[in-house]
Amino acid sequence: MGRPSAPLLSVDKIADAAVRLIDQGGPFTVQAVARQLHVSAPSLYNHVQGRDHILELVRARLASRAGLAAAEASDWEQAVELFVRAHRRLFAGHPRLIPLLVGQTIRDPGVLQAYAHLARVLERAGFARDELLTVISVLDAFALGSALDSAAPAEVWHSDDEDFAALLAETAAPRAEAALDAGIAILLDGLRARLRTDQEPISD
Amino acid sequence: MGRPSAPLLSVDKIADAAVRLIDQGGPFTVQAVARQLHVSAPSLYNHVQGRDHILELVRARLASRAGLAAAEASDWEQAVELFVRAHRRLFAGHPRLIPLLVGQTIRDPGVLQAYAHLARVLERAGFARDELLTVISVLDAFALGSALDSAAPAEVWHSDDEDFAALLAETAAPRAEAALDAGIAILLDGLRARLRTDQEPISD
DNA sequence: ACCTGAACACCGTTCAAGT
DNA sequence: ACCTGAACACCGTTCAAGT
C-alpha cells in the first residue's frame, strides 16, 4: 500500500503483459492484465487511459515488431507485398488479437504512417485516387483474414456439412504459408490489371 | 408477473430487436435487447441460449435477407461476384455488426451452406483444393472490409497526417459503390490468373 | 410454458486514502 | 507520483417464485 519507492508499472510493461495475456487465450480484461503484473486493476490507470488505450498500445507494439512501418519499397508491387506480409506477421502469432482490434479506430501514428505511405506509393504508381482506400482495404482485409484462417480455421467455421468439414480439416497450418503466397499473387495480378485500366482508360 | 396468456417473445422477435438495436448504435447487451422488447433480460433465456446465440441468429437472418444462400450461379465468376455482393449487402446497412461477428464461429447451417457451395463451385472450376479456403477468405474479408470502409471510413482510421486525412475525407459513400465494382474486378482478374496457373502447371 | 425480481460473479472506471 | 481498497454502475446468466 502507498507509493512504491520504484514504480512497479510502465506503459511498456502494460503493453507486454497485454500481449502475453492475449496469446494465453483467456478473456481480455483490465483485471487480468493487472493480475499478470501482480498489481491491482486501478493501478493501471496511472499509466494508461483504459482498456481501449491498452489495445491501441498492443497494436503499435506488434506493428513495429512486425516491421509494418519499415515497408519502404522501391516499386508498388514490392510495397504491397511487404505491407501484406508485415500485416500478416503482425496477426499471425496473435490470432486472438483480431476480434479485439477489428472495429477499433486506428489512432497510433506509426501504424497510420504505414497506411499513408502505401497510399502515396500506389497513387504515384498510377492508381486512381478514389480507389486507393479500396485497394488498401482489400490488402488489409486479406492479411487479416488469412492470418485468422491460418491460425484457427476451426474457430471461424464450424460445419456439419461433410465435404466442407473435410476441407476445413485438410487445410492445415503448414499449407497456409503456400496459401498466403497464392493469395498475394492473386492480389498482385488483379491489381496489375486494374492499373492498366486506370492508366489507359480510353485505349480502345 | 407470471406467465402471460399469449407469449410476449419469440426467436424471431428477439432477432429483429437485436438488429434494430445494432443499427441504432448503442452497446449491444442482452439487457438492451430486452428493453427494446419491453421485457426483463432473463425472459430472453426462455427462447434463446444467450448473447452469442442472439448474434448468430442475427447473422442468419441478415444472410437470408441479403440472399447469401441464393447465390446459385452457373459459372464460378458469377458465383464469386454474387457471393461478394450478398456479403457486402449483408453488412453494408449494419456496419456496427462487423466487430460483433468477427471472431465468432459461424454455426448457422444456412450461412455455412453458402460457403460450402462456393467452395464446390470453385473446385469444379479447377482451383486447387488447398487454395479454396484462402480464396474464400479473401472474398469474405474483402466484402467485410469494403462494407466497413464504405459505411464509416472515419471509424477505421483516424489520422493527423494531412494527405491521408484528405484521402479519407474525400472517399465518400457514393464513390464506395464504384470502389466495390473495382475491387471485384481486381479479385476476378487475380483469380483468373491463378486459375490459369492451377490448370496448366507445367505449361512451359 | 413463460415471465419476473433477486441474486451471483463478474466487468471498466473513479476516487479518497495512503506513502 | 503511484499504488491500494472500496465503491459505482454496469455486465451475462441462473434460479426460485409466480401464473
GROMACS .gro file of N, CA and C in nm, chain A residues 83-143:
model
  183
   83PHE      N    1   0.374  -0.484  -4.728
   83PHE     CA    2   0.264  -0.440  -4.642
   83PHE      C    3   0.180  -0.560  -4.597
   84VAL      N    4   0.145  -0.643  -4.692
   84VAL     CA    5   0.062  -0.760  -4.658
   84VAL      C    6   0.138  -0.855  -4.565
   85ARG      N    7   0.265  -0.880  -4.598
   85ARG     CA    8   0.341  -0.975  -4.517
   85ARG      C    9   0.365  -0.923  -4.376
   86ALA      N   10   0.390  -0.794  -4.364
   86ALA     CA   11   0.410  -0.735  -4.232
   86ALA      C   12   0.281  -0.746  -4.151
   87HIS      N   13   0.170  -0.716  -4.218
   87HIS     CA   14   0.041  -0.722  -4.152
   87HIS      C   15   0.008  -0.862  -4.107
   88ARG      N   16   0.038  -0.952  -4.195
   88ARG     CA   17   0.012  -1.092  -4.165
   88ARG      C   18   0.101  -1.138  -4.048
   89ARG      N   19   0.229  -1.097  -4.049
   89ARG     CA   20   0.319  -1.129  -3.938
   89ARG      C   21   0.263  -1.074  -3.807
   90LEU      N   22   0.208  -0.952  -3.819
   90LEU     CA   23   0.153  -0.886  -3.701
   90LEU      C   24   0.049  -0.973  -3.631
   91PHE      N   25  -0.041  -1.031  -3.711
   91PHE     CA   26  -0.152  -1.104  -3.652
   91PHE      C   27  -0.129  -1.254  -3.641
   92ALA      N   28  -0.035  -1.305  -3.722
   92ALA     CA   29  -0.022  -1.450  -3.734
   92ALA      C   30   0.004  -1.517  -3.600
   93GLY      N   31   0.087  -1.457  -3.519
   93GLY     CA   32   0.118  -1.518  -3.389
   93GLY      C   33   0.015  -1.484  -3.283
   94HIS      N   34  -0.079  -1.399  -3.317
   94HIS     CA   35  -0.173  -1.350  -3.217
   94HIS      C   36  -0.316  -1.344  -3.273
   95PRO      N   37  -0.368  -1.459  -3.314
   95PRO     CA   38  -0.500  -1.459  -3.379
   95PRO      C   39  -0.612  -1.406  -3.290
   96ARG      N   40  -0.594  -1.420  -3.160
   96ARG     CA   41  -0.698  -1.374  -3.070
   96ARG      C   42  -0.705  -1.223  -3.061
   97LEU      N   43  -0.602  -1.160  -3.119
   97LEU     CA   44  -0.599  -1.015  -3.118
   97LEU      C   45  -0.699  -0.957  -3.218
   98ILE      N   46  -0.726  -1.033  -3.322
   98ILE     CA   47  -0.805  -0.979  -3.433
   98ILE      C   48  -0.943  -0.930  -3.391
   99PRO      N   49  -1.023  -1.015  -3.327
   99PRO     CA   50  -1.155  -0.964  -3.286
   99PRO      C   51  -1.146  -0.846  -3.190
  100LEU      N   52  -1.034  -0.836  -3.118
  100LEU     CA   53  -1.020  -0.725  -3.024
  100LEU      C   54  -0.993  -0.593  -3.097
  101LEU      N   55  -0.924  -0.602  -3.211
  101LEU     CA   56  -0.885  -0.478  -3.280
  101LEU      C   57  -0.982  -0.438  -3.392
  102VAL      N   58  -1.051  -0.536  -3.450
  102VAL     CA   59  -1.147  -0.500  -3.554
  102VAL      C   60  -1.255  -0.413  -3.493
  103GLY      N   61  -1.287  -0.307  -3.559
  103GLY     CA   62  -1.390  -0.219  -3.508
  103GLY      C   63  -1.337  -0.113  -3.415
  104GLN      N   64  -1.206  -0.122  -3.387
  104GLN     CA   65  -1.147  -0.015  -3.307
  104GLN      C   66  -1.072   0.079  -3.399
  105THR      N   67  -1.099   0.206  -3.385
  105THR     CA   68  -1.034   0.305  -3.471
  105THR      C   69  -0.883   0.304  -3.450
  106ILE      N   70  -0.810   0.304  -3.561
  106ILE     CA   71  -0.664   0.307  -3.555
  106ILE      C   72  -0.618   0.450  -3.530
  107ARG      N   73  -0.548   0.471  -3.421
  107ARG     CA   74  -0.504   0.605  -3.385
  107ARG      C   75  -0.352   0.614  -3.377
  108ASP      N   76  -0.284   0.502  -3.367
  108ASP     CA   77  -0.139   0.506  -3.350
  108ASP      C   78  -0.071   0.568  -3.472
  109PRO      N   79   0.006   0.675  -3.450
  109PRO     CA   80   0.070   0.748  -3.561
  109PRO      C   81   0.160   0.658  -3.646
  110GLY      N   82   0.235   0.570  -3.581
  110GLY     CA   83   0.325   0.482  -3.655
  110GLY      C   84   0.248   0.394  -3.752
  111VAL      N   85   0.141   0.336  -3.704
  111VAL     CA   86   0.061   0.247  -3.788
  111VAL      C   87  -0.005   0.326  -3.902
  112LEU      N   88  -0.059   0.443  -3.866
  112LEU     CA   89  -0.124   0.525  -3.968
  112LEU      C   90  -0.026   0.568  -4.076
  113GLN      N   91   0.098   0.594  -4.035
  113GLN     CA   92   0.201   0.633  -4.132
  113GLN      C   93   0.222   0.524  -4.236
  114ALA      N   94   0.220   0.399  -4.190
  114ALA     CA   95   0.238   0.288  -4.284
  114ALA      C   96   0.127   0.287  -4.389
  115TYR      N   97   0.004   0.314  -4.344
  115TYR     CA   98  -0.108   0.320  -4.438
  115TYR      C   99  -0.092   0.438  -4.534
  116ALA      N  100  -0.057   0.553  -4.479
  116ALA     CA  101  -0.042   0.673  -4.561
  116ALA      C  102   0.070   0.654  -4.664
  117HIS      N  103   0.177   0.590  -4.621
  117HIS     CA  104   0.289   0.566  -4.711
  117HIS      C  105   0.247   0.479  -4.829
  118LEU      N  106   0.178   0.372  -4.797
  118LEU     CA  107   0.132   0.281  -4.904
  118LEU      C  108   0.039   0.354  -5.000
  119ALA      N  109  -0.048   0.438  -4.943
  119ALA     CA  110  -0.139   0.516  -5.027
  119ALA      C  111  -0.061   0.602  -5.126
  120ARG      N  112   0.044   0.666  -5.077
  120ARG     CA  113   0.125   0.753  -5.164
  120ARG      C  114   0.194   0.672  -5.274
  121VAL      N  115   0.251   0.558  -5.235
  121VAL     CA  116   0.320   0.474  -5.333
  121VAL      C  117   0.224   0.431  -5.444
  122LEU      N  118   0.104   0.391  -5.403
  122LEU     CA  119   0.006   0.344  -5.500
  122LEU      C  120  -0.040   0.457  -5.591
  123GLU      N  121  -0.057   0.575  -5.533
  123GLU     CA  122  -0.100   0.688  -5.614
  123GLU      C  123   0.006   0.724  -5.717
  124ARG      N  124   0.132   0.725  -5.673
  124ARG     CA  125   0.244   0.756  -5.763
  124ARG      C  126   0.252   0.652  -5.875
  125ALA      N  127   0.212   0.529  -5.842
  125ALA     CA  128   0.220   0.422  -5.942
  125ALA      C  129   0.111   0.437  -6.048
  126GLY      N  130   0.011   0.520  -6.020
  126GLY     CA  131  -0.090   0.545  -6.121
  126GLY      C  132  -0.231   0.499  -6.085
  127PHE      N  133  -0.250   0.450  -5.964
  127PHE     CA  134  -0.384   0.410  -5.923
  127PHE      C  135  -0.472   0.533  -5.904
  128ALA      N  136  -0.598   0.519  -5.944
  128ALA     CA  137  -0.691   0.630  -5.929
  128ALA      C  138  -0.708   0.664  -5.782
  129ARG      N  139  -0.714   0.792  -5.754
  129ARG     CA  140  -0.714   0.839  -5.615
  129ARG      C  141  -0.831   0.784  -5.534
  130ASP      N  142  -0.946   0.775  -5.600
  130ASP     CA  143  -1.063   0.729  -5.524
  130ASP      C  144  -1.071   0.577  -5.515
  131GLU      N  145  -0.966   0.511  -5.562
  131GLU     CA  146  -0.960   0.366  -5.545
  131GLU      C  147  -0.861   0.327  -5.437
  132LEU      N  148  -0.779   0.422  -5.397
  132LEU     CA  149  -0.668   0.391  -5.305
  132LEU      C  150  -0.717   0.322  -5.178
  133LEU      N  151  -0.821   0.377  -5.120
  133LEU     CA  152  -0.870   0.324  -4.994
  133LEU      C  153  -0.927   0.184  -5.011
  134THR      N  154  -0.992   0.163  -5.125
  134THR     CA  155  -1.043   0.028  -5.153
  134THR      C  156  -0.929  -0.071  -5.163
  135VAL      N  157  -0.828  -0.033  -5.240
  135VAL     CA  158  -0.713  -0.122  -5.258
  135VAL      C  159  -0.650  -0.154  -5.122
  136ILE      N  160  -0.628  -0.053  -5.043
  136ILE     CA  161  -0.567  -0.074  -4.912
  136ILE      C  162  -0.656  -0.161  -4.824
  137SER      N  163  -0.787  -0.139  -4.833
  137SER     CA  164  -0.879  -0.221  -4.754
  137SER      C  165  -0.872  -0.366  -4.794
  138VAL      N  166  -0.862  -0.389  -4.925
  138VAL     CA  167  -0.853  -0.526  -4.973
  138VAL      C  168  -0.728  -0.593  -4.915
  139LEU      N  169  -0.616  -0.522  -4.923
  139LEU     CA  170  -0.490  -0.577  -4.873
  139LEU      C  171  -0.499  -0.602  -4.723
  140ASP      N  172  -0.549  -0.503  -4.656
  140ASP     CA  173  -0.567  -0.507  -4.511
  140ASP      C  174  -0.652  -0.627  -4.471
  141ALA      N  175  -0.769  -0.634  -4.533
  141ALA     CA  176  -0.864  -0.740  -4.502
  141ALA      C  177  -0.807  -0.877  -4.536
  142PHE      N  178  -0.734  -0.883  -4.647
  142PHE     CA  179  -0.676  -1.011  -4.686
  142PHE      C  180  -0.574  -1.060  -4.584
  143ALA      N  181  -0.486  -0.970  -4.543
  143ALA     CA  182  -0.383  -1.007  -4.445
  143ALA      C  183  -0.450  -1.056  -4.317
   0.00000   0.00000   0.00000
